[in-house]
Coordinates of C-alpha atoms in Angstrom, one line a residue:
M7 CA 73.5 183.4 20.0
A8 CA 75.3 185.9 22.7
Q9 CA 73.4 183.2 25.4
A10 CA 76.0 180.8 23.7
Q11 CA 78.6 183.5 23.6
E12 CA 78.1 184.3 27.5
F13 CA 78.0 180.1 28.2
E14 CA 81.4 180.4 26.3
K15 CA 83.2 182.6 28.6
A16 CA 82.6 181.1 31.8
L17 CA 83.6 177.6 30.5
S18 CA 87.1 179.5 29.8
S19 CA 87.0 181.6 33.1
S20 CA 86.6 178.2 34.9
D21 CA 89.2 175.8 36.4
T22 CA 91.1 173.5 34.2
S23 CA 92.7 171.5 36.8
V24 CA 92.4 167.8 36.8
A25 CA 91.6 165.8 40.4
A26 CA 95.5 164.1 41.5
F27 CA 95.3 161.8 44.3
D28 CA 99.6 162.4 46.3
E29 CA 101.1 159.3 46.5
H30 CA 103.7 160.5 48.0
G31 CA 103.9 158.6 51.1
T32 CA 103.8 155.3 49.1
S33 CA 105.6 156.2 46.2
I34 CA 108.6 154.0 46.3
V35 CA 105.9 150.7 47.4
K36 CA 104.0 151.4 44.9
R37 CA 107.5 151.1 41.9
I38 CA 108.5 147.9 44.0
Q39 CA 105.1 146.7 43.5
H40 CA 104.9 147.3 39.9
F41 CA 108.3 146.2 39.5
L42 CA 107.1 142.6 40.9
H43 CA 103.9 142.4 39.2
S44 CA 105.7 143.2 35.8
T45 CA 108.7 141.1 37.1
P46 CA 107.3 137.4 38.4
A47 CA 110.3 135.5 39.0
A48 CA 112.2 138.9 41.1
V49 CA 110.9 137.8 44.6
P50 CA 111.5 133.8 44.4
L51 CA 115.1 134.6 42.8
I52 CA 115.7 137.7 46.0
V53 CA 114.8 134.2 48.4
L54 CA 117.0 132.4 46.7
V55 CA 119.9 135.1 47.1
L56 CA 118.9 135.7 50.5
A57 CA 118.8 131.8 51.6
I58 CA 122.4 130.9 49.8
A59 CA 123.4 133.5 51.3
I60 CA 122.9 133.2 55.2
F61 CA 123.5 129.4 54.4
G62 CA 127.4 130.6 53.3
V63 CA 127.4 132.9 56.6
T64 CA 126.0 130.6 58.1
I65 CA 128.3 127.4 56.9
G66 CA 131.0 128.4 55.7
G67 CA 132.4 128.2 52.9
R68 CA 131.6 124.4 52.5
F69 CA 128.3 125.5 51.7
F70 CA 130.1 127.9 48.9
S71 CA 131.7 125.2 47.2
S72 CA 130.8 124.2 43.5
Y73 CA 130.3 120.0 44.7
T74 CA 127.9 121.8 47.1
L75 CA 125.6 123.8 45.0
T76 CA 125.7 121.4 41.8
L77 CA 124.5 118.9 44.5
I78 CA 122.0 120.9 45.2
L79 CA 121.0 121.0 41.2
Q80 CA 121.2 117.5 41.0
Q81 CA 118.3 116.9 43.9
I82 CA 116.0 118.8 42.6
A83 CA 116.3 118.0 38.8
I84 CA 112.7 115.3 38.9
V85 CA 110.8 118.1 41.3
G86 CA 111.9 121.4 38.8
I87 CA 110.8 119.2 35.9
L88 CA 107.9 118.0 37.1
G89 CA 107.2 121.8 38.3
A90 CA 107.9 122.9 35.2
A91 CA 104.4 120.5 34.4
Q92 CA 102.6 121.6 36.5
T93 CA 103.3 125.2 36.5
L94 CA 101.5 125.1 32.5
V95 CA 98.7 123.8 33.9
I96 CA 98.7 126.4 37.7
L97 CA 99.0 128.8 34.6
T98 CA 95.5 127.9 33.5
A99 CA 94.3 128.4 37.1
G100 CA 94.1 125.0 37.6
I101 CA 96.3 122.0 38.9
D102 CA 97.4 118.7 38.4
L103 CA 97.3 115.8 41.8
S104 CA 98.2 113.3 39.6
I105 CA 101.6 114.7 38.1
G106 CA 103.6 112.6 40.5
V107 CA 101.9 108.9 39.8
I108 CA 102.3 110.8 36.2
M109 CA 105.9 110.1 36.0
V110 CA 106.0 106.5 38.3
I111 CA 103.8 105.2 35.5
S112 CA 105.3 106.3 32.8
A113 CA 108.7 104.7 34.4
V114 CA 107.4 101.5 35.1
I115 CA 106.3 100.9 31.7
M116 CA 109.4 102.4 29.9
G117 CA 111.6 99.9 32.8
N118 CA 109.1 96.4 31.4
C119 CA 109.1 97.4 27.6
A120 CA 112.6 97.3 28.0
V121 CA 114.1 95.1 30.8
T122 CA 111.1 92.2 30.4
Y123 CA 110.0 92.5 27.2
G124 CA 112.8 92.5 25.7
L125 CA 112.2 95.8 23.5
P126 CA 114.5 98.0 22.1
T127 CA 115.1 100.7 24.5
L128 CA 113.8 103.9 22.0
L129 CA 111.1 102.3 21.4
A130 CA 110.5 101.4 25.3
V131 CA 110.8 105.4 26.4
V132 CA 108.6 106.7 23.1
I133 CA 105.6 104.6 24.7
G134 CA 106.1 105.2 28.6
L135 CA 105.8 108.9 26.7
A136 CA 103.1 108.2 24.9
A137 CA 101.5 106.7 28.2
G138 CA 102.1 109.9 30.4
G139 CA 100.8 112.0 27.3
A140 CA 98.1 110.1 27.3
C141 CA 97.5 110.5 30.9
G142 CA 97.7 114.4 30.3
L143 CA 95.2 114.2 27.4
L144 CA 92.7 112.3 29.7
N145 CA 92.7 115.2 32.3
G146 CA 92.8 117.6 29.7
L147 CA 89.0 116.5 28.1
L148 CA 87.5 115.6 31.2
V149 CA 88.4 119.8 32.8
A150 CA 88.1 120.9 28.9
Y151 CA 84.9 119.4 27.4
M152 CA 83.6 117.6 30.9
K153 CA 83.9 121.2 32.3
L154 CA 85.2 119.6 36.0
P155 CA 87.0 121.0 38.2
P156 CA 91.0 120.5 37.8
F157 CA 91.2 119.7 41.0
I158 CA 88.2 117.0 41.3
V159 CA 89.2 115.0 37.8
T160 CA 93.4 115.2 38.9
L161 CA 92.4 113.4 42.4
G162 CA 90.1 111.2 40.3
T163 CA 92.9 110.2 38.4
W164 CA 95.8 110.2 41.3
N165 CA 93.8 107.2 42.4
I166 CA 93.3 105.9 38.8
V167 CA 96.1 105.4 37.9
M168 CA 97.9 104.7 41.1
A169 CA 96.2 101.3 41.0
T170 CA 97.3 100.8 37.2
N171 CA 100.3 101.6 38.3
F172 CA 100.5 98.0 40.9
I173 CA 98.0 96.2 39.1
Y174 CA 99.6 96.4 36.0
S175 CA 104.0 96.4 37.9
A176 CA 102.2 93.9 40.6
N177 CA 105.4 95.6 42.5
E178 CA 107.7 94.2 41.2
T179 CA 110.8 96.3 41.7
I180 CA 113.3 96.6 38.6
R181 CA 116.2 96.5 39.8
D182 CA 119.5 98.9 39.1
A183 CA 121.6 96.2 37.4
D184 CA 118.6 94.6 35.5
V185 CA 117.9 97.9 33.7
G186 CA 122.3 99.0 33.4
V187 CA 122.7 95.5 31.5
Q188 CA 119.7 95.2 29.3
A189 CA 118.7 98.8 28.9
P190 CA 121.6 101.9 29.1
L191 CA 119.8 104.3 28.2
L192 CA 117.7 104.4 30.7
H193 CA 120.4 105.2 32.7
L194 CA 120.9 108.8 30.3
F195 CA 120.5 111.3 32.6
G196 CA 121.8 109.6 35.7
L197 CA 125.2 110.3 33.7
N198 CA 127.8 113.2 35.0
F199 CA 130.3 115.0 33.5
K200 CA 132.8 117.4 35.9
I201 CA 133.2 120.8 35.0
G202 CA 136.5 121.9 36.9
T203 CA 135.0 120.8 41.0
A204 CA 131.8 121.3 40.1
V205 CA 129.7 117.7 39.4
L206 CA 125.9 118.1 36.6
T207 CA 124.7 115.1 35.3
F208 CA 122.6 115.0 32.4
G209 CA 119.4 115.3 34.2
V210 CA 120.4 118.8 35.2
I211 CA 120.8 119.9 31.9
A212 CA 117.9 119.4 31.2
M213 CA 115.7 120.3 33.7
V214 CA 118.2 123.7 33.0
V215 CA 116.9 123.3 28.7
L216 CA 113.5 122.0 29.5
V217 CA 113.0 125.3 32.0
L218 CA 114.7 127.8 29.2
I219 CA 112.5 126.1 26.1
L220 CA 108.9 126.7 28.2
W221 CA 109.9 130.1 28.6
Y222 CA 110.3 130.6 25.8
V223 CA 107.0 129.1 24.3
L224 CA 105.2 131.1 26.9
N225 CA 107.2 134.6 26.7
H226 CA 107.3 134.5 22.5
T227 CA 104.5 131.9 21.1
A228 CA 100.7 132.7 20.0
W229 CA 99.6 129.6 22.4
G230 CA 102.4 130.6 25.6
R231 CA 99.9 134.1 25.0
H232 CA 96.8 132.3 25.1
V233 CA 97.9 130.3 28.4
Y234 CA 98.1 133.2 30.0
A235 CA 94.7 134.8 28.4
V236 CA 92.6 131.4 29.2
G237 CA 94.5 131.4 33.2
D238 CA 93.3 135.2 33.1
D239 CA 89.5 135.1 32.3
P240 CA 88.7 132.1 29.7
E241 CA 85.6 134.1 28.9
A242 CA 87.4 137.8 28.0
A243 CA 89.8 135.5 26.2
K244 CA 87.0 133.0 24.8
L245 CA 85.1 136.3 23.4
S246 CA 88.6 137.1 21.6
G247 CA 88.4 133.9 19.7
I248 CA 91.1 131.4 21.4
Q249 CA 90.1 128.1 21.5
T250 CA 90.1 127.8 25.3
K251 CA 89.3 123.6 25.3
K252 CA 92.2 122.7 22.7
V253 CA 94.4 125.0 24.8
L254 CA 93.2 123.0 28.6
I255 CA 93.7 120.2 25.9
S256 CA 97.3 120.6 24.8
V257 CA 98.5 121.9 28.1
Y258 CA 96.9 118.9 30.0
T259 CA 98.5 116.6 27.5
L260 CA 101.8 118.1 27.7
A261 CA 101.9 118.1 31.6
G262 CA 102.2 114.3 31.3
L263 CA 104.1 114.1 28.6
I264 CA 106.8 116.2 30.9
A265 CA 105.8 113.9 33.5
A266 CA 106.4 110.8 31.6
F267 CA 110.2 112.6 30.9
A268 CA 110.6 112.9 34.7
A269 CA 110.1 109.5 34.2
W270 CA 113.3 109.0 32.5
V271 CA 114.8 111.1 34.1
S272 CA 114.2 109.9 37.7
I273 CA 115.5 106.4 36.2
G274 CA 118.7 107.8 35.8
R275 CA 118.3 109.4 39.1
N276 CA 117.8 106.4 41.0
G277 CA 119.1 103.6 38.4
S278 CA 116.2 101.2 40.2
I279 CA 112.4 101.0 39.2
S280 CA 110.0 101.4 42.1
P281 CA 106.4 100.9 42.1
S282 CA 106.3 101.2 45.5
A283 CA 107.8 105.1 44.3
A284 CA 104.0 106.1 43.3
V285 CA 103.8 107.2 47.4
T286 CA 106.1 109.4 47.9
D287 CA 105.2 113.1 47.5
Y288 CA 106.4 114.0 44.1
N289 CA 103.0 116.1 43.1
L290 CA 103.3 117.6 46.6
Q291 CA 107.0 118.8 46.4
A292 CA 106.3 120.1 42.0
I293 CA 103.5 121.9 43.7
T294 CA 105.5 123.7 46.5
A295 CA 108.3 124.6 43.7
T296 CA 105.0 126.1 41.8
V297 CA 103.4 127.9 44.8
I298 CA 107.5 129.3 46.3
G299 CA 108.4 130.9 42.3
G300 CA 105.3 132.8 42.4
I301 CA 102.9 131.0 39.9
S302 CA 99.8 132.2 41.4
L303 CA 97.3 129.6 42.5
F304 CA 94.9 131.8 40.1
G305 CA 96.2 131.8 37.0
G306 CA 97.6 134.1 34.2
R307 CA 100.3 135.2 36.5
G308 CA 103.8 133.6 36.9
S309 CA 107.2 132.8 34.9
I310 CA 108.0 129.1 34.7
L311 CA 111.5 130.9 36.0
G312 CA 110.4 130.9 39.4
T313 CA 109.2 127.5 39.0
L314 CA 113.1 126.9 38.6
F315 CA 114.2 129.0 41.7
G316 CA 111.0 127.6 43.5
A317 CA 113.1 123.8 43.3
M318 CA 116.4 125.7 44.4
I319 CA 114.9 127.5 47.2
V320 CA 113.9 124.0 48.3
G321 CA 117.3 122.1 47.8
V322 CA 119.0 125.5 49.3
V323 CA 117.2 125.3 52.3
S324 CA 117.6 121.3 52.7
M325 CA 120.7 120.8 52.2
G326 CA 121.7 124.2 55.0
L327 CA 119.9 122.0 58.1
N328 CA 121.6 119.3 56.9
M329 CA 124.7 120.2 57.0
L330 CA 123.9 122.3 60.4
G331 CA 123.0 118.8 61.3
A332 CA 119.2 120.9 62.5
D333 CA 115.8 118.4 62.8
P334 CA 114.4 117.1 59.8
Q335 CA 110.8 119.4 60.6
W336 CA 113.0 122.6 60.4
K337 CA 112.6 122.4 56.4
V338 CA 109.1 121.0 56.5
L339 CA 108.4 124.3 59.2
L340 CA 110.2 127.0 57.0
T341 CA 108.8 125.4 53.1
G342 CA 105.0 125.7 54.9
V343 CA 106.0 129.7 56.0
L344 CA 107.6 130.2 52.4
I345 CA 104.8 129.2 50.5
I346 CA 101.7 131.1 53.2
G347 CA 104.1 133.7 52.5
A348 CA 104.2 133.6 48.2
V349 CA 100.7 133.3 48.5
A350 CA 100.8 136.8 50.7
I351 CA 102.8 138.2 48.1
D352 CA 101.2 137.5 45.2
Q353 CA 97.9 138.4 46.7
W354 CA 99.8 141.6 47.3
I355 CA 101.2 142.0 44.4
R356 CA 97.5 141.5 42.5
K357 CA 96.6 144.7 43.6
V358 CA 98.7 146.8 41.7
S359 CA 96.7 148.6 38.8
V360 CA 98.3 148.2 35.4

């Protein structure tokens, strides 16, 4: 008993201070890092504001006109919607290389059903949406159940869907005039209205509404939390009771459905329906908007609002350089710089400990 008392006395007189690390020199940097980690859309928003300010100062009042700014929104509507679809997939640490061609074949199916086969336009739209969803479902099944890498799966379906698109359509374009006469509903998202001097299309409204809906779903529903969890650590998600396969299938199917919706918007934007649009780099543009928007390619981190900002950054840079009369290659160069910068910032932010 005496020995125990002596032992307790020794403990009571020992140093009770806790080891601490001096972060005086890096406290501001750490705060910035934590802020950016907790607010993924902040970086693309800051870049967007800076881009608008730079071109505004360089070009002058013309760039700040409501007409110019709303024209940028019209130009990015299709890419913004495709970027939203790509965001869902990338949040699960995957990628979908077939998004662009799914959009094109969905548009071709809608056009043929309505114009060539004479089906009611609304039914044609539903069939086109179902086709896009079916393509996404195929991707999801191959990724979830066969456990094939998303890059390989969607590279394969990209080729399959593109070839199917040309075979089915015989590479024949459906003219704007024919669509306007027989299926005017397909031009719905090309209609515009004015708010003062600003000119907005229903396609722009659809893009913004879609992004806001997906933002709410990702941040305030169980399914949204499961998407982030699967992207962050699929094994941990599975151990916590999340049905990871069902989540992956739902994500890829929804991405295909959104791509088909982008097809409807693209018909309104372009007027005609051309199977040759499959060779356009819509998918690359969507991935660019997603990456610049701060969505981590490693999955599990990012905000879909950032994707919208990313698409707007590309639109602002493109419009600004066009108004300055710059060589188009400067847009390509700056886009490449933005992509590398976005990934570098993402890597830096991911080092923060929470």
